[in-house]
């Protein structure tokens, strides 16, 4: 972990433990810590450097960092730890990461379980649940005990795989340092991360250089390295801080393309390509493409060349899963995938009127800075009491505020909108005559996850048939590594979406990525309309859009499949 990441983690832990401790104002305080953690986590500069240059002032300039928290950051930079966190940890000696990884167990429950049963980690939780003792904790029913047991199973199954958005800053940071290293022709993050898979097992770096040992020295001595597991002349394998493994492979420049192809995978894609090579009397490996027998090199310096030697069009990394892409490439039918950076707007954005952390104007300005032309402001509605959801009058009042803001903003537009709750029966918690005053409306499920599949599907279908609903947000409700979505017939939902001109969302928050790749592909095949939204609750969250685009590309989506590649005017014409 970089210093920024360590600091963000410490702040997040204070936030979580403050909630567990549950003193007065705990929720308010812990939110402030989460917000500060977000700011630090997404900072591109090194916080220590900034602090060295400008002192406390540099910290106070960041969004979400006030006097109290800047003091803690200063303490962390000066001493390497935060006193308050150490105290909290002594008082509540739980494994924060593990206890926070099971969906449905919030800070209050963690505390109740700790007080009553002394449980501090996942293994402890599993054993008390299996023994039937968890339900003796106040607030935990026998049914909830069973649910928790299922969720522990889920958490264990995913153990070891990281959510891509969590590994991303670390991975891209290492990639860019490798690229700047002296004597390096090229360097790239390969493997599943380059394919934009929702989770990654380990990180794979490829470097083209004539000086393998210099790269080895650099790689094994990076500040993030916790343990060097192996080191050869051109290969190394390390464990990074935070427990994620990383591989590096060094090749000569002439092998860059074939090695990048090999190291990007997927394995199934590679195996298929090798078969094609053999049919063509060629030999393909990480060093290049060679004529079988004579060993004459025919390709290797770049990926395009390698694919061409096999009679194939270049295939974007996100498609390389041996799911029909090789057959498409042979026929010159690789779709023109939606490009990173081609979104013009973002249709799910939250403000501090509910559970967001910034004002509408701050979110709008951040979106503009990010390069967008418009956002839809989609605060939660009243039945989501936890998030302080808005009622009809408050939504209309907010729409008025937005109109005023639009007069002030130059070359940027905020659409009045809402993330309306779909109730158990498929009706909404805001009446249609209010919704029809808004520019665009998203609807989502936030409750009753346990309905049987048919009922859940009927609920979503009813919402999609509502003439006031333009978009269904995060349609399956999953949280990666935390909970499976609610059971739903996605194909039926897609068909209803097509029939009713309802848009389905690809929520780009890296915890969600919902719709996921395979459902995106199904939606694209059926010609449903899609949008990619960040679900931003903080000005820095617009950066999540790249993960949504990655997921869309994994689902073979073109720009024309994604409505928010249009300008605001065209978008509003295309919806219901
Ligand atoms: P991960 O790390 O589990 O998220 O998935 P990958 O795809 O990053 O897999 P990893 O790290 O084991 O290996 C990186 C790439 O190296 C993989 O995508 C393809 C290639 N590779 C690894 N093992 C084999 C193999 O046995 N045969 C072939 N043809 N390629 C392999
Ligand atoms: Ca990997
Ligand atoms: Ca690997
Ligand atoms: Zn929210």
PDB file of C-alpha atoms and ligand atoms in Angstrom, residues 350 355 380 419 537, ligand 4:
ATOM      1  CA  UNK A 350     -26.025  12.026  -5.229  1.00  0.00           C
ATOM      2  CA  UNK A 355     -26.414  10.455   1.677  1.00  0.00           C
ATOM      3  CA  UNK A 380     -32.777   9.015  -2.614  1.00  0.00           C
ATOM      4  CA  UNK A 419     -33.404   7.580  -7.376  1.00  0.00           C
ATOM      5  CA  UNK A 537     -21.577  10.156  -3.577  1.00  0.00           C
TER       6      UNK A 537
HETATM    7 ZN1  LIG B   4     -26.962   6.621  -1.973  1.00  0.00          ZN
END
